Coordinates of C-alpha atoms and ligand atoms in Angstrom, one line a residue:
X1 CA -10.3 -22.7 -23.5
X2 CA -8.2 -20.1 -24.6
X3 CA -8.3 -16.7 -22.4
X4 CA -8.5 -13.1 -22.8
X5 CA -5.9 -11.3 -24.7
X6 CA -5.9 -9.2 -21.7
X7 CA -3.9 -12.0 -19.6
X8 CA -1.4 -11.7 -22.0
X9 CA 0.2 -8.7 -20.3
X10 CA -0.1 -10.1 -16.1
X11 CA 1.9 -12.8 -15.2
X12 CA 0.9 -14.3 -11.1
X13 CA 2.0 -12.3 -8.6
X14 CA 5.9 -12.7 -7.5
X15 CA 4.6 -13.6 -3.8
X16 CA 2.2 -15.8 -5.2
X17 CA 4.8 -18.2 -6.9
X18 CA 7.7 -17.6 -4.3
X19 CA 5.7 -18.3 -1.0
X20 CA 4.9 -21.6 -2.8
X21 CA 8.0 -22.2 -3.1
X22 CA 8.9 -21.1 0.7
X23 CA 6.1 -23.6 2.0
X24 CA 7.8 -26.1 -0.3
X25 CA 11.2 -25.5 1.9
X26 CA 9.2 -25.5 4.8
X27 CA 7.8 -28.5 4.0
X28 CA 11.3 -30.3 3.3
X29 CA 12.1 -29.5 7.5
X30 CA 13.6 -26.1 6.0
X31 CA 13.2 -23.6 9.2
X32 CA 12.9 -20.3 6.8
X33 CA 12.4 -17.0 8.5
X34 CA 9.9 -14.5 6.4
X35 CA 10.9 -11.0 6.5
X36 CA 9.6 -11.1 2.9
X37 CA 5.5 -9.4 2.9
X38 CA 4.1 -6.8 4.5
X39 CA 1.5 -8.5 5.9
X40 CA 1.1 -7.4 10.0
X41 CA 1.9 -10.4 12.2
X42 CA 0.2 -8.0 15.1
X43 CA -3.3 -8.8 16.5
X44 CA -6.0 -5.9 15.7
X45 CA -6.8 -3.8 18.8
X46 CA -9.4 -6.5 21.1
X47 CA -11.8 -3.8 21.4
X48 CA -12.2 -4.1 17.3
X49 CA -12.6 -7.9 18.0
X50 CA -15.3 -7.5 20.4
X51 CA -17.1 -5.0 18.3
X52 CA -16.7 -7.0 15.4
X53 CA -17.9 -10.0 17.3
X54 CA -20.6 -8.4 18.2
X55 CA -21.9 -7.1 14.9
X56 CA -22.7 -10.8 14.7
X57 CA -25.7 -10.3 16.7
X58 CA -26.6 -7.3 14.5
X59 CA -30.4 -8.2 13.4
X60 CA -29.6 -7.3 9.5
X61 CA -25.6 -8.7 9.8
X62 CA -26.5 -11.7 7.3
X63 CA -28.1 -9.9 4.8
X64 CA -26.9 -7.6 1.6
X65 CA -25.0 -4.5 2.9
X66 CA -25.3 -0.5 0.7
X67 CA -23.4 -0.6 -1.7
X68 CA -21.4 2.5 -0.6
X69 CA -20.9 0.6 3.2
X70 CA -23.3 1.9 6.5
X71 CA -23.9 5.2 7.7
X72 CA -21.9 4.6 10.6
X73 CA -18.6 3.6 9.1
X74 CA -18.6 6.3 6.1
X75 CA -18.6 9.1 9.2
X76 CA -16.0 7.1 11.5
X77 CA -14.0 6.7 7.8
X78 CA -14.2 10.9 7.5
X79 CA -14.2 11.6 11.9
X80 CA -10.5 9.9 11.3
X81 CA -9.7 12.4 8.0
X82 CA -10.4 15.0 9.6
X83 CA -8.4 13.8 13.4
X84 CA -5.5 13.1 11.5
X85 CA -5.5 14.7 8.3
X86 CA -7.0 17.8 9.2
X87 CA -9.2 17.1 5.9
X88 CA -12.6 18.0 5.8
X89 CA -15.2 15.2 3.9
X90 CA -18.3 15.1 3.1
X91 CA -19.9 11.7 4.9
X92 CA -22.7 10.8 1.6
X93 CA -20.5 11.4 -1.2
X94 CA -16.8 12.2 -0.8
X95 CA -15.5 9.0 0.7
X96 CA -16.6 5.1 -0.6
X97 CA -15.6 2.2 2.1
X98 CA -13.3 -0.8 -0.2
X99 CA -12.7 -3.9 0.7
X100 CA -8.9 -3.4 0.9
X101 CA -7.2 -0.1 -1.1
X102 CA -6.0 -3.1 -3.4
X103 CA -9.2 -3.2 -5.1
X104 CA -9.5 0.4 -5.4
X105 CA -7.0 0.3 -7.8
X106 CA -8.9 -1.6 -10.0
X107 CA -12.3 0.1 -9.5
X108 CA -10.4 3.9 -9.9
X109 CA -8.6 2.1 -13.4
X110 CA -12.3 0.9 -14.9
X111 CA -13.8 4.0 -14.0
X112 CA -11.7 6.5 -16.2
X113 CA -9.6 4.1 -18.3
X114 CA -10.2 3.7 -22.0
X115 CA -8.1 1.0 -24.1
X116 CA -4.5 2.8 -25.0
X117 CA -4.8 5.5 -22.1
X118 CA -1.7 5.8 -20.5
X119 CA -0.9 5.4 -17.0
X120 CA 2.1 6.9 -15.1
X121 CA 3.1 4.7 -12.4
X122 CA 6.2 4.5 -10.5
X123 CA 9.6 2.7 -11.0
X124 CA 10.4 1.1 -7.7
X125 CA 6.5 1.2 -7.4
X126 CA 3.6 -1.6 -6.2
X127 CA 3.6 -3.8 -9.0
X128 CA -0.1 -3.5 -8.7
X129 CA -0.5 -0.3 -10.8
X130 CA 0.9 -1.7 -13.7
X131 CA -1.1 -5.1 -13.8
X132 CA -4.4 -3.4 -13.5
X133 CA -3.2 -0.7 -15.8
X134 CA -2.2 -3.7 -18.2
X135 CA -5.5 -5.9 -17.4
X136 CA -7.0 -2.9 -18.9
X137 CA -5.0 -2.7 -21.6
X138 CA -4.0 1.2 -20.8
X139 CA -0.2 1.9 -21.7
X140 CA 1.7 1.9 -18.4
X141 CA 4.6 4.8 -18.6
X142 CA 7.0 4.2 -15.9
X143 CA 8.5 7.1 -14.3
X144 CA 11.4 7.0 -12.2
X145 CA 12.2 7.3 -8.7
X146 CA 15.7 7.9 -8.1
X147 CA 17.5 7.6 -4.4
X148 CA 19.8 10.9 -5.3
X149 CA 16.1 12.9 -6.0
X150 CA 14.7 11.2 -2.9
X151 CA 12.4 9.0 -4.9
X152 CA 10.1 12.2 -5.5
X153 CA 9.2 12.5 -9.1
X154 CA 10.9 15.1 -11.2
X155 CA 7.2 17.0 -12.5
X156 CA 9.0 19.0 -14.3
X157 CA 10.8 16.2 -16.6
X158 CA 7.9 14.0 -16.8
X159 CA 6.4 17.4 -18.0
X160 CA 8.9 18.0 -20.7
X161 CA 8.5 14.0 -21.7
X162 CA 4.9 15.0 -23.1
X163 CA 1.7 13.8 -21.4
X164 CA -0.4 13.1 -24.1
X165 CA -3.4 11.0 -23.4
X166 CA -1.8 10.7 -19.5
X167 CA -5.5 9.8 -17.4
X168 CA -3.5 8.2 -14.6
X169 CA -0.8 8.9 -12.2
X170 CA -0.4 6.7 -8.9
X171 CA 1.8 7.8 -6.4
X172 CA 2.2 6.3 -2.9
X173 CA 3.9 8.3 -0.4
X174 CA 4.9 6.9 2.6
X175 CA 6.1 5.6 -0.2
X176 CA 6.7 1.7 -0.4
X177 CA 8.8 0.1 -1.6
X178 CA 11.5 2.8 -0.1
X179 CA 9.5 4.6 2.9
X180 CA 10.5 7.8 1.4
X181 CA 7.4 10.5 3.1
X182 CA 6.0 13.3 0.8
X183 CA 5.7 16.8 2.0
X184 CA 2.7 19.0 2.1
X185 CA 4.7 21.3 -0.1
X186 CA 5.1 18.2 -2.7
X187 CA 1.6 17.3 -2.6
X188 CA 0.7 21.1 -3.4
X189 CA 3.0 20.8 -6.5
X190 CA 1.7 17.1 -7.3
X191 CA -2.2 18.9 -7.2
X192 CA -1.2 22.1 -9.6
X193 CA 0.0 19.4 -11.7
X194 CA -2.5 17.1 -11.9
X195 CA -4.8 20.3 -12.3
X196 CA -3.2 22.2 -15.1
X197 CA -2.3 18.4 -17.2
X198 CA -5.8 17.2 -16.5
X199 CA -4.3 14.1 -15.1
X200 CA -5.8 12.3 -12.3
X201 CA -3.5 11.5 -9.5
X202 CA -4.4 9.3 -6.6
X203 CA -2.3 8.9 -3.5
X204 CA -2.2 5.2 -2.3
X205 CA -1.6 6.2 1.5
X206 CA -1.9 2.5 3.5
X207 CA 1.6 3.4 5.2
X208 CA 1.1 7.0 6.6
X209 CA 0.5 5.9 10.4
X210 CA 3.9 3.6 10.3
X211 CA 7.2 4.5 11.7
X212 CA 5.3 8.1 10.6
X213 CA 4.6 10.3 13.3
X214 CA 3.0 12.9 10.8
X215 CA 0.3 11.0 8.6
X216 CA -0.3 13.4 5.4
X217 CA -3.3 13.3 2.8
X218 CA -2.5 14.8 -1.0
X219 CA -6.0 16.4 -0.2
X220 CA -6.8 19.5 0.1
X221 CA -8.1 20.8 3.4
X222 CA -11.1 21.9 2.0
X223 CA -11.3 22.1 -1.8
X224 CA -11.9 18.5 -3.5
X225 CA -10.0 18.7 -7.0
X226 CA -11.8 15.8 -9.2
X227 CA -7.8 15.5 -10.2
X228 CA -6.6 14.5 -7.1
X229 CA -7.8 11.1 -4.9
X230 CA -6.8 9.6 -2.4
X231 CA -7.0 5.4 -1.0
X232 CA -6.5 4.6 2.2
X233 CA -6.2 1.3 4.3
X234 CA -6.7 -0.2 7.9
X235 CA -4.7 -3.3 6.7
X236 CA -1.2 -2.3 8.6
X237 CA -2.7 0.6 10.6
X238 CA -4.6 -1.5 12.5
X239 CA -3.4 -5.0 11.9
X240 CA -6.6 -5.7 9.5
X241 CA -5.0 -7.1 6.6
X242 CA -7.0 -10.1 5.8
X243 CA -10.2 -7.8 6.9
X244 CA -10.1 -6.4 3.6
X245 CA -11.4 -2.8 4.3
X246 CA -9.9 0.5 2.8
X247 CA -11.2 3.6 1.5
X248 CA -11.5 6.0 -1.3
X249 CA -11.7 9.7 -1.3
X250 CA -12.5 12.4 -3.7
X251 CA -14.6 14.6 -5.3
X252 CA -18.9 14.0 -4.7
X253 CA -18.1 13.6 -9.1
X254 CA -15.2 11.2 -8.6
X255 CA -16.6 8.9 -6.2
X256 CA -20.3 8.3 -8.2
X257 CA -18.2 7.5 -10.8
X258 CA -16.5 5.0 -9.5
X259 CA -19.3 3.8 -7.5
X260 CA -20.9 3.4 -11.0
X261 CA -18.4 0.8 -11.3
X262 CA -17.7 -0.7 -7.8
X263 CA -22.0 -1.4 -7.2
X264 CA -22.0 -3.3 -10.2
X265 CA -18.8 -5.6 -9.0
X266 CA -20.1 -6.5 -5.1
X267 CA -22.9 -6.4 -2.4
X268 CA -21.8 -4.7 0.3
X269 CA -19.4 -5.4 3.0
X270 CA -20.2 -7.7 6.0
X271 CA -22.1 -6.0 8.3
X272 CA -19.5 -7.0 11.6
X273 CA -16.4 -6.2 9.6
X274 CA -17.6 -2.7 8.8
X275 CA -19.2 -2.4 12.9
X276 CA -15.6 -3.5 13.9
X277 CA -13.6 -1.2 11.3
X278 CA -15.7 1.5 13.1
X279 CA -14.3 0.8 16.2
X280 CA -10.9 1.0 14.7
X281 CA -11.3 4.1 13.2
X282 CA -12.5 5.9 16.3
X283 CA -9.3 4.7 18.7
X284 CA -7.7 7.7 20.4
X285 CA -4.1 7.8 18.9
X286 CA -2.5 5.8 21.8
X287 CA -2.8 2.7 19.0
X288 CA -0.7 3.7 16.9
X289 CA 2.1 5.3 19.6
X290 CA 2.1 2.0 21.0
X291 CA 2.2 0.3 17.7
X292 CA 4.9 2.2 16.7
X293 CA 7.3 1.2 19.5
X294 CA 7.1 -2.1 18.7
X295 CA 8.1 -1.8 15.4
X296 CA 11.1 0.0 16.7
X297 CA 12.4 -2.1 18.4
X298 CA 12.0 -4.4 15.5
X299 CA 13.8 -2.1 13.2
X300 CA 16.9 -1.7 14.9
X301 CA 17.5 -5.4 15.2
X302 CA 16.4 -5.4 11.4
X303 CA 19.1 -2.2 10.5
X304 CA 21.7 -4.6 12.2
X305 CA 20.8 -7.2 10.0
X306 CA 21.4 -4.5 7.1
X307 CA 24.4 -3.7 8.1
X308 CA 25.9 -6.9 8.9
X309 CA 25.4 -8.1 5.4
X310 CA 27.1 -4.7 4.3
X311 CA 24.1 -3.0 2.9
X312 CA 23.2 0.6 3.0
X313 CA 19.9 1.6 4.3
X314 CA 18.8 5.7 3.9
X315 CA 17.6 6.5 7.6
X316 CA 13.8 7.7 8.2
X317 CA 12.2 5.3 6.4
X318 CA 8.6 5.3 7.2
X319 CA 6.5 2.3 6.7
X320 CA 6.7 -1.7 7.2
X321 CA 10.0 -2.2 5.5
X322 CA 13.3 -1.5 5.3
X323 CA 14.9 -0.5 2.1
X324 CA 18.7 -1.0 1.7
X325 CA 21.1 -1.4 -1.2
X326 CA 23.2 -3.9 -2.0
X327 CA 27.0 -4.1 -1.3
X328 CA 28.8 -3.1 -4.4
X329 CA 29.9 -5.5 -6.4
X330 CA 27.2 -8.1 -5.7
X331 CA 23.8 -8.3 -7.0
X332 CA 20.9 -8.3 -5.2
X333 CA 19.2 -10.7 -6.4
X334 CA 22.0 -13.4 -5.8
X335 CA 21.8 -12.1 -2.5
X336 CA 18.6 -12.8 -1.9
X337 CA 18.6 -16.6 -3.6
X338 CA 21.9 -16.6 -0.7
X339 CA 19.9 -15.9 1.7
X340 CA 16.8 -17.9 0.7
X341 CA 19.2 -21.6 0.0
X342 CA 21.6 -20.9 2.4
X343 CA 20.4 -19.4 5.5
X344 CA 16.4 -20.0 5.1
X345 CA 15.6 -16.3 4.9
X346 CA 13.4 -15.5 3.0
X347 CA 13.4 -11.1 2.2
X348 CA 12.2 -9.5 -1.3
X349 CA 14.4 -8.5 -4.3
X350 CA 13.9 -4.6 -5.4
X351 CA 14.0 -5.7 -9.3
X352 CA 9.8 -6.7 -8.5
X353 CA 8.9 -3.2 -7.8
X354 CA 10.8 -2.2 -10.7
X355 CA 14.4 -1.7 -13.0
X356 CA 14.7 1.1 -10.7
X357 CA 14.9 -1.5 -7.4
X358 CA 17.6 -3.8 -9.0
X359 CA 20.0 -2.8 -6.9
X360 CA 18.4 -3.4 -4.0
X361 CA 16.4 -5.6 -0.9
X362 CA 13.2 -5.2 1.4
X363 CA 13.3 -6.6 4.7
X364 CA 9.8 -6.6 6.1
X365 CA 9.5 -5.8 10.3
X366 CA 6.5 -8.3 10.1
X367 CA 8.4 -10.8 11.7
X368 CA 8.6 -11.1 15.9
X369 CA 12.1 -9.9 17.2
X370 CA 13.2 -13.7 18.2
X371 CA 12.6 -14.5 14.7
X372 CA 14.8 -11.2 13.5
X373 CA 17.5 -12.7 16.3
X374 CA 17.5 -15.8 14.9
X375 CA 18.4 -14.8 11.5
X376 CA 20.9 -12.0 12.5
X377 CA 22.4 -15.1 14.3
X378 CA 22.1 -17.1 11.0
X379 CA 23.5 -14.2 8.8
X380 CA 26.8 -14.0 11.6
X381 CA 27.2 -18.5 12.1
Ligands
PLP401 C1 1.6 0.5 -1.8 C2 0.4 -0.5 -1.5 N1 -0.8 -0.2 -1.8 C3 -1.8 -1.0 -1.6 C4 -1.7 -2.2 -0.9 C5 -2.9 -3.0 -0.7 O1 -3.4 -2.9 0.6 P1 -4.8 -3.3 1.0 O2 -4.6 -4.4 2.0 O3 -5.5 -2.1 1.6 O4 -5.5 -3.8 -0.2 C6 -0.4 -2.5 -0.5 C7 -0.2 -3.8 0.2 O5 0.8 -4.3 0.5 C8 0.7 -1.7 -0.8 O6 1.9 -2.0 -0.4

């Protein structure tokens, strides 16, 4: 059966190929340590369990959830905007529950995509953006993020580089892969932008509550743009990864539009993930202080692993990685095989997020400190 001229442009995800062939190691007695994904090792608060256990008893929890998620969860989703973000939303129409942000990406592309558009999308950047932007057969323009402009965008360049038939322009800020944090005053430069080009940019924010003690939304206070939206996640805020449930704000015009899309793809969320993803989102701040300790810890025994194989990590990276360049002289992706055949450690080469990451390596803090020990004491034998 031949398939869609669409394939033609994806290829599978790296992780989906190379954590085949970690299992395969594993599975020859090979011990390797993953500081590879970003997927949270951590249990979700108990309290979200229980409530989420509980939602099992819920006399309508079998059946067909709205479309746009329960009452309850759209006003805990904007209660925790407006807590941390200071951002004021409007509970029927300027926020849509996801299952994950991932899918976002692919609901926001559908909904104001045509065939040719082009899409800016960043270079080192989640790979993401340009698959779905390629799926859809839109023209991804990379634009690059440089670590001597502090992986911010250069508006002005990209400006002078003509944005003719631009719809798109991701950013991510924390932003990952290089935990670089925006500033408000960036994300009031990125919003005249978006505004005077008539390009809309979405912020993918899943990072802003890690090694961040200052969480930031490209939103405005009070005025919703229909330029500028935002996704957000409780997969590594709150440990929920495999929960699947994110978010999408915007403008009341932005988000029945891409509920237009979105109602006509799934049936609602489970009822006892969205009653325990309420829970999450009303947890007094305490979470994430404690949270953030233990990834701490974890990142200085990970920043001695940097160092002890001579690369160069920028300090205040925010986020579940660290992000450190190569030694000179050696390629990072030889590096990594080194690593991966010689020590059994498996950690991620930059050149997946982009030409821009070729020089260098993520090492993920999902792993427990004894593991990070281990493979200090691996790296050092
Ligand atoms: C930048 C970025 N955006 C989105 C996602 C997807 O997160 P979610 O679990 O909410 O789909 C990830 C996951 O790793 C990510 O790194």
């Amino acid at each position: 059966m031949k398939t869609a001229e669409r394939l033609e442009s994806v290829q599978e995800y790296y992780f989906s190929k190379k954590l085949r062939e970690v299992a395969a190691l594993r599975e020859q007695g090979k011990p390797v340590i993953n500081l590879g994904i970003g997927s949270p090792d951590l249990a979700p608060p108990q309290q979200v369990v229980d409530a989420m256990q509980n939602g099992l008893k819920h006399s309508k929890a079998h059946q067909y959830q709205p479309y746009k998620g329960i009452p309850e969860l759209r006003n805990a989703m904007t209660g925790f905007y407006s807590r941390y973000y200071d951002i004021n939303l409007n509970a029927e129409n300027e926020i849509l529950p996801l299952m994950g942000s991932k899918e976002g990406i692919m609901h926001i592309s559908m909904t104001f995509l045509n065939k040719g558009d082009k899409v800016l999308v960043p270079d080192p950047g989640y790979p993401t953006y340009t698959s779905v932007s390629g799926l859809l057969q839109a023209e991804v323009q990379k634009y690059t993020l440089d670590e001597s402009q502090k992986w911010l965008p250069d508006l002005e360049a990209l400006e002078q580089l003509g944005l003719e038939n631009v719809k798109i322009m991701w950013v991510n800020y924390p932003h990952m892969p290089t935990g670089t944090k925006a500033t408000a005053d960036f994300f009031k430069k990125l919003t005249a932008f978006a505004e005077k080009n008539e390009i809309l940019v979405v912020n993918d924010n899943p990072y802003s509550f890690i090694q961040n003690t200052q969480p930031l939304s490209i939103l405005d206070t009070d005025i919703r743009s229909d330029y500028v939206m935002e996704l957000n996640s409780l997969s590594k805020s709150f440990n929920m990864a495999g929960w699947r449930v994110g978010m999408l704000a915007g403008s009341s015009k932005n988000i029945e539009a891409v509920l237009k899309v979105k109602s006509n793809m799934d049936s609602g969320m489970f009822y006892p993930l969205q009653a325990g993803a309420v829970k999450a989102l009303q947890l007094s701040d305490e979470w994430f202080l404690k949270l953030n300790e233990l990834y701490s810890s974890r990142k200085k025994k990970v920043l001695e692993l940097v160092k002890t194989l001579n690369c160069e990590a920028a300090p205040g990276q925010s986020g579940l990685f660290v992000w450190a360049k190569a030694p000179a002289g050696k390629s990072a992706e030889s590096l990594v095989d080194e690593l991966l055949y010689d020590k059994d450690l498996f950690v991620t080469p930059g050149f997946i997020f982009g030409e821009q990451g070729r020089d260098y390596v993520r090492f993920s803090l999902c792993a427990t400190e004894e593991m990070i020990d281990e493979a200090l004491k691996r790296i050092r034998s």
